[in-house]
Coordinates of C-alpha atoms and ligand atoms in Angstrom, one line a residue:
M1 CA 174.4 96.7 -54.8
P2 CA 172.1 94.1 -56.2
A3 CA 169.8 92.2 -53.8
T4 CA 170.6 88.9 -55.2
M5 CA 173.5 87.2 -56.9
K6 CA 174.2 84.1 -58.7
A7 CA 175.9 81.1 -56.9
A8 CA 176.5 77.5 -57.6
V9 CA 175.0 75.5 -55.0
L10 CA 175.8 71.7 -54.2
H11 CA 172.4 69.9 -53.4
G12 CA 173.8 66.6 -53.2
I13 CA 175.8 64.0 -55.1
H14 CA 176.1 65.3 -58.9
D15 CA 173.2 68.0 -58.1
M16 CA 175.0 71.4 -58.3
R17 CA 172.7 74.2 -59.5
V18 CA 173.3 77.8 -60.3
E19 CA 170.6 79.6 -58.5
D20 CA 169.8 83.3 -57.1
V21 CA 170.8 83.8 -53.4
P22 CA 171.1 86.8 -51.5
V23 CA 174.0 88.9 -51.6
P24 CA 175.8 88.5 -48.0
Q25 CA 175.9 92.0 -46.0
V26 CA 178.9 93.3 -44.3
T27 CA 178.8 92.7 -40.6
P28 CA 181.3 93.3 -37.8
E29 CA 182.7 89.8 -38.2
R30 CA 182.6 89.9 -42.2
D31 CA 183.7 93.4 -42.4
V32 CA 184.5 93.3 -45.8
L33 CA 182.2 92.7 -49.6
V34 CA 184.4 91.3 -52.4
R35 CA 183.3 90.9 -55.7
I36 CA 184.6 87.6 -56.8
R37 CA 186.4 87.4 -59.8
S38 CA 188.7 84.3 -60.1
V39 CA 188.0 80.9 -58.2
G40 CA 189.8 77.8 -58.4
V41 CA 188.1 74.3 -58.7
C42 CA 189.7 72.2 -56.2
G43 CA 189.9 68.3 -55.9
S44 CA 187.9 68.9 -52.5
D45 CA 184.8 70.6 -54.4
V46 CA 185.1 67.8 -56.7
H47 CA 185.2 65.3 -54.2
F48 CA 182.2 66.8 -52.5
F49 CA 180.3 66.5 -55.8
E50 CA 181.3 63.3 -56.4
R51 CA 180.9 61.8 -52.9
G52 CA 179.2 64.3 -50.8
I53 CA 181.6 64.0 -48.2
I54 CA 185.0 65.0 -47.5
G55 CA 187.0 63.7 -44.4
K56 CA 185.0 64.4 -41.4
Y57 CA 182.7 66.9 -43.3
P58 CA 179.4 65.5 -44.8
L59 CA 177.1 67.7 -46.6
K60 CA 174.1 68.1 -44.7
E61 CA 172.3 70.9 -46.4
P62 CA 172.5 72.9 -49.9
T63 CA 176.0 74.7 -49.7
I64 CA 178.0 77.0 -52.2
M65 CA 181.3 75.4 -52.9
G66 CA 184.7 77.0 -53.8
H67 CA 187.3 78.2 -51.6
E68 CA 190.3 79.2 -53.8
A69 CA 189.0 82.7 -54.6
A70 CA 190.3 86.6 -55.2
G71 CA 188.6 89.5 -56.3
E72 CA 187.8 93.3 -55.8
V73 CA 186.7 95.0 -52.5
V74 CA 183.3 96.7 -53.2
E75 CA 182.5 97.5 -49.7
V76 CA 184.1 98.0 -46.3
L77 CA 182.7 98.6 -42.8
D78 CA 185.9 100.5 -41.5
E79 CA 188.7 101.8 -43.8
A80 CA 190.9 102.0 -40.7
R81 CA 191.6 98.1 -41.2
G82 CA 193.6 98.8 -44.1
L83 CA 191.5 97.8 -47.2
R84 CA 189.3 100.1 -49.5
P85 CA 186.6 99.6 -52.5
G86 CA 188.7 98.8 -55.5
D87 CA 191.6 96.9 -53.8
R88 CA 192.4 93.7 -55.5
V89 CA 192.6 91.0 -53.0
T90 CA 193.0 87.2 -52.2
I91 CA 190.9 85.5 -49.7
E92 CA 192.5 83.3 -47.2
P93 CA 189.2 80.8 -46.9
G94 CA 189.4 80.0 -43.1
Y95 CA 189.0 82.5 -40.3
T96 CA 189.6 81.5 -36.5
C97 CA 188.6 82.7 -33.1
R98 CA 192.1 84.5 -32.8
R99 CA 192.1 83.7 -29.0
C100 CA 192.7 80.1 -28.4
E101 CA 196.0 78.5 -27.6
F102 CA 196.4 77.4 -31.3
C103 CA 195.5 81.1 -32.6
R104 CA 197.7 82.6 -30.1
S105 CA 200.7 80.2 -30.9
G106 CA 200.7 80.7 -34.8
R107 CA 199.1 77.4 -35.5
Y108 CA 195.8 78.9 -36.0
N109 CA 194.8 75.9 -38.4
M110 CA 194.2 73.8 -35.4
C111 CA 191.7 76.4 -34.1
R112 CA 188.6 74.5 -32.8
E113 CA 186.2 77.7 -34.1
V114 CA 187.7 77.8 -37.8
V115 CA 185.1 79.0 -40.2
F116 CA 186.3 77.5 -43.5
L117 CA 184.7 78.3 -47.1
A118 CA 182.8 75.5 -48.6
A119 CA 183.2 73.2 -45.5
P120 CA 179.5 72.4 -45.0
P121 CA 177.4 74.4 -43.5
V122 CA 179.6 77.4 -44.5
H123 CA 179.0 78.6 -48.0
G124 CA 181.8 79.1 -50.3
A125 CA 183.2 81.4 -53.2
F126 CA 181.5 80.1 -56.4
A127 CA 179.7 83.2 -56.1
E128 CA 179.6 86.8 -57.2
Y129 CA 180.1 88.3 -53.9
L130 CA 181.4 87.2 -50.7
A131 CA 181.6 89.0 -47.2
W132 CA 184.9 88.0 -45.3
P133 CA 187.0 89.4 -42.2
S134 CA 189.4 92.1 -43.4
D135 CA 192.2 90.2 -41.5
F136 CA 191.8 87.2 -43.7
L137 CA 192.0 89.1 -46.8
F138 CA 195.3 90.1 -48.6
R139 CA 196.0 92.8 -51.0
L140 CA 197.4 91.7 -54.2
P141 CA 200.4 93.5 -55.7
D142 CA 200.0 94.9 -59.2
A143 CA 202.3 91.9 -60.7
L144 CA 199.6 89.4 -59.7
S145 CA 196.6 88.8 -61.7
L146 CA 193.6 87.7 -60.2
D147 CA 193.6 83.9 -61.2
E148 CA 197.3 84.0 -59.6
G149 CA 195.7 85.2 -56.4
A150 CA 193.0 82.4 -56.4
M151 CA 195.9 80.1 -56.9
L152 CA 197.5 81.1 -53.5
E153 CA 195.4 79.1 -51.7
P154 CA 196.8 75.6 -53.2
L155 CA 200.2 77.2 -52.8
A156 CA 199.6 77.7 -49.2
V157 CA 199.0 74.2 -48.9
G158 CA 202.4 73.6 -50.7
L159 CA 204.1 76.3 -48.6
W160 CA 202.8 74.3 -45.4
A161 CA 203.9 70.7 -46.6
A162 CA 207.4 72.0 -47.6
K163 CA 207.3 73.4 -43.6
R164 CA 205.9 70.5 -42.1
G165 CA 207.9 68.1 -43.9
G166 CA 211.1 70.2 -42.6
V167 CA 212.8 70.4 -46.3
R168 CA 216.3 71.6 -45.7
P169 CA 218.9 72.9 -48.1
G170 CA 220.4 70.3 -50.3
D171 CA 217.6 67.9 -49.6
T172 CA 216.3 65.4 -51.9
V173 CA 212.4 65.1 -52.0
A174 CA 209.9 62.8 -53.7
V175 CA 206.5 64.0 -54.6
L176 CA 204.0 61.3 -55.4
G177 CA 201.3 62.8 -57.3
A178 CA 201.6 66.0 -59.9
G179 CA 198.4 67.2 -59.6
P180 CA 197.9 71.1 -58.7
I181 CA 198.8 70.2 -54.9
G182 CA 201.8 68.2 -56.0
L183 CA 203.1 70.8 -58.3
L184 CA 203.1 73.6 -55.6
T185 CA 204.3 71.3 -52.9
M186 CA 207.4 70.5 -55.3
Q187 CA 207.9 74.3 -56.1
S188 CA 207.5 75.0 -52.4
A189 CA 210.2 72.3 -51.8
I190 CA 212.6 73.6 -54.0
A191 CA 212.1 77.1 -52.7
A192 CA 212.8 75.8 -49.2
G193 CA 216.2 74.5 -50.5
A194 CA 215.7 71.1 -52.2
T195 CA 218.2 70.6 -54.8
R196 CA 216.7 67.3 -56.1
A197 CA 212.8 66.6 -56.8
I198 CA 211.8 63.5 -58.0
V199 CA 208.1 63.8 -59.3
S200 CA 205.7 60.6 -60.1
D201 CA 202.3 60.7 -61.7
L202 CA 200.5 58.4 -64.0
E203 CA 200.0 61.4 -66.6
A204 CA 202.7 62.3 -69.1
G205 CA 201.5 65.9 -69.4
R206 CA 201.4 66.5 -65.8
L207 CA 205.2 65.1 -65.6
E208 CA 206.1 67.7 -68.6
L209 CA 204.8 70.3 -66.5
A210 CA 206.5 69.3 -63.5
A211 CA 209.9 69.2 -65.3
K212 CA 209.0 72.7 -66.7
L213 CA 208.2 73.8 -63.3
G214 CA 211.7 72.7 -61.5
A215 CA 211.5 68.8 -61.3
T216 CA 215.0 67.3 -61.4
D217 CA 213.7 64.1 -62.4
T218 CA 210.1 62.4 -63.4
T219 CA 208.9 59.0 -63.4
N220 CA 205.7 57.9 -65.1
A221 CA 204.2 55.2 -62.9
S222 CA 201.9 54.1 -65.5
E223 CA 205.0 52.8 -67.9
T224 CA 207.6 51.8 -64.8
D225 CA 208.0 50.9 -61.4
A226 CA 208.2 54.5 -59.8
E227 CA 209.3 53.0 -56.4
A228 CA 212.0 51.1 -57.9
A229 CA 212.9 54.4 -60.0
I230 CA 213.3 56.5 -56.8
M231 CA 215.4 54.1 -55.2
D232 CA 217.5 53.7 -58.2
L233 CA 217.8 57.4 -58.7
T234 CA 218.8 58.0 -55.1
G235 CA 221.5 55.0 -55.3
G236 CA 219.1 52.9 -53.0
R237 CA 219.3 55.5 -50.1
G238 CA 215.8 56.9 -50.7
V239 CA 214.6 60.4 -50.4
D240 CA 215.0 62.9 -47.2
V241 CA 211.4 63.8 -47.5
A242 CA 208.6 62.2 -49.5
F243 CA 205.3 63.9 -50.1
E244 CA 202.1 61.9 -50.7
C245 CA 200.4 64.2 -52.9
A246 CA 198.0 61.8 -54.7
G247 CA 195.4 61.2 -51.9
A248 CA 195.5 57.3 -51.9
V249 CA 196.6 54.8 -50.3
P250 CA 199.0 52.8 -52.4
T251 CA 201.0 56.2 -52.9
L252 CA 201.1 56.5 -49.2
Q253 CA 202.5 53.1 -48.6
M254 CA 205.1 53.6 -51.5
A255 CA 206.0 56.9 -49.7
L256 CA 206.9 54.9 -46.6
R257 CA 209.2 52.8 -48.6
V258 CA 211.0 55.4 -50.3
A259 CA 211.6 57.7 -47.6
R260 CA 215.6 57.2 -46.1
N261 CA 216.1 55.8 -42.9
G262 CA 215.5 58.6 -40.4
G263 CA 213.5 60.4 -43.1
T264 CA 210.0 62.1 -43.2
V265 CA 207.0 61.0 -45.0
Q266 CA 204.5 64.1 -45.3
I267 CA 201.0 63.4 -45.9
V268 CA 199.4 66.1 -48.1
G269 CA 196.7 64.4 -50.0
M270 CA 193.4 63.0 -48.5
P271 CA 192.8 59.3 -48.9
A272 CA 189.1 58.4 -48.9
E273 CA 190.0 55.4 -46.6
Q274 CA 190.4 56.2 -43.0
H275 CA 192.1 53.1 -41.8
P276 CA 194.6 52.1 -44.5
Q277 CA 197.1 49.3 -43.9
I278 CA 200.4 50.8 -42.8
P279 CA 203.8 49.3 -42.5
L280 CA 204.3 50.0 -38.7
Y281 CA 207.7 48.2 -38.4
E282 CA 208.9 50.2 -41.3
I283 CA 207.9 53.3 -39.4
I284 CA 209.5 52.2 -36.0
N285 CA 212.7 50.3 -37.2
R286 CA 213.4 53.0 -39.6
E287 CA 212.7 55.9 -37.5
L288 CA 210.4 57.7 -39.7
D289 CA 208.3 60.7 -39.1
L290 CA 205.0 60.5 -40.7
R291 CA 203.1 63.7 -40.5
G292 CA 199.9 64.8 -41.1
L293 CA 198.6 68.3 -42.4
F294 CA 195.5 70.3 -42.2
R295 CA 195.4 73.4 -44.4
Y296 CA 198.0 75.9 -43.2
A297 CA 198.7 79.0 -41.2
N298 CA 200.6 82.2 -41.7
C299 CA 201.3 81.1 -45.6
Y300 CA 199.8 83.7 -47.5
P301 CA 202.5 86.5 -47.0
P302 CA 205.4 84.2 -48.1
A303 CA 202.9 82.9 -51.1
I304 CA 202.6 86.4 -52.3
A305 CA 206.1 87.0 -52.2
L306 CA 207.2 83.9 -54.0
V307 CA 205.0 84.5 -56.7
E308 CA 205.9 88.3 -57.1
S309 CA 209.4 87.5 -57.2
G310 CA 209.2 84.8 -59.8
R311 CA 210.2 82.0 -57.6
I312 CA 207.0 80.1 -57.9
D313 CA 205.3 80.0 -60.9
V314 CA 201.2 79.3 -60.3
A315 CA 200.1 80.7 -63.5
S316 CA 201.2 77.7 -65.6
L317 CA 199.0 75.6 -63.8
V318 CA 195.6 77.4 -64.9
T319 CA 194.7 75.4 -67.9
H320 CA 190.9 76.1 -68.5
H321 CA 188.6 78.9 -67.5
F322 CA 184.6 78.4 -67.0
A323 CA 182.0 80.9 -66.2
L324 CA 179.8 80.6 -63.1
D325 CA 177.1 79.3 -65.0
E326 CA 179.3 76.3 -66.1
T327 CA 180.4 75.5 -62.8
P328 CA 178.5 72.2 -62.6
G329 CA 179.8 71.1 -65.9
A330 CA 183.4 72.1 -64.6
M331 CA 183.2 69.5 -61.6
T332 CA 182.6 66.7 -64.1
F333 CA 185.4 68.2 -66.6
V334 CA 187.7 68.1 -63.8
H335 CA 186.8 64.8 -62.3
E336 CA 187.4 63.1 -65.6
R337 CA 190.5 65.0 -66.0
R338 CA 189.3 66.1 -69.6
D339 CA 191.5 67.8 -72.1
G340 CA 194.8 67.4 -69.8
V341 CA 193.2 69.9 -67.2
V342 CA 195.3 70.8 -64.2
K343 CA 193.6 73.7 -62.7
A344 CA 190.2 74.9 -63.8
V345 CA 189.2 78.4 -62.7
I346 CA 185.8 79.9 -62.5
R347 CA 185.4 83.4 -63.4
P348 CA 181.9 84.8 -61.7
Ligands
ZN1 ZN1 191.8 73.6 -52.4
ZN2 ZN1 191.4 79.8 -32.1

């Protein structure tokens, strides 16, 4: 094993450097060493690169970004835990205390002691190696590529969104925003039984991809009034579940208007504004359920099964690849949405 490895370290806004850092060691807490092969560039990585903060996590010290990762096991502390060198694995990027009320009730994403990749000060996976706990690694079936393994992280968000949103068989849903999270939320809602999925976005290319992946209706908000289109398509009723996947206040406000009476508005995106104007009487008088979402819990096994069975397509979202040295450029590439990029993947 080499002593050092390359990693893409974020030092500050627009200042990411590919540098040599020590290769992590396996410990009783992080008992498996993984050679990283595929890491997706997430909106949150780009958000950190552009603003130096996301939600309540500010960048305080230089931190390796990247949390959507898959690779090969190279070293294990104890083979009795089920993994061996050579295994291909996907990495669930947040591990928890496993003892608190939330961990024990299956809602471990609410654990107060979570350690999450690339959530400063925890280093992420834009690196050649990562040491991680065996119980937050999942062996990939042969049918899944390492890129697909990396894509299971955003898919886990989509599956959790469909579950939190309470999608039921026969439902009509609206997905506002057709980036990677929107496209995976849409596919998850369909897998959960939604028979009608209306997707809106500003980019024609993303809407074409949405239609290919199962959207029954698409509406381009740069050309038409998407809200009117959704109300029209539902005969004025609105949708059972409206998913906000653009991370913007206007789409959150729109979601609150296009949900049917008694419907659900599921927040999936993370608006930069913490105190947006919310139409409270709309929520009260129409008995809307407005639901938050923070990462996911127990979503990796179903994510693997849904991709392996062909029910959900994650491979079509991967449009670009970059080497680890090119990671800083990839941040800007994704931020500026060059060349119709949907998901860029770094291959260390
Ligand atoms: Zn992500
Ligand atoms: Zn816990």
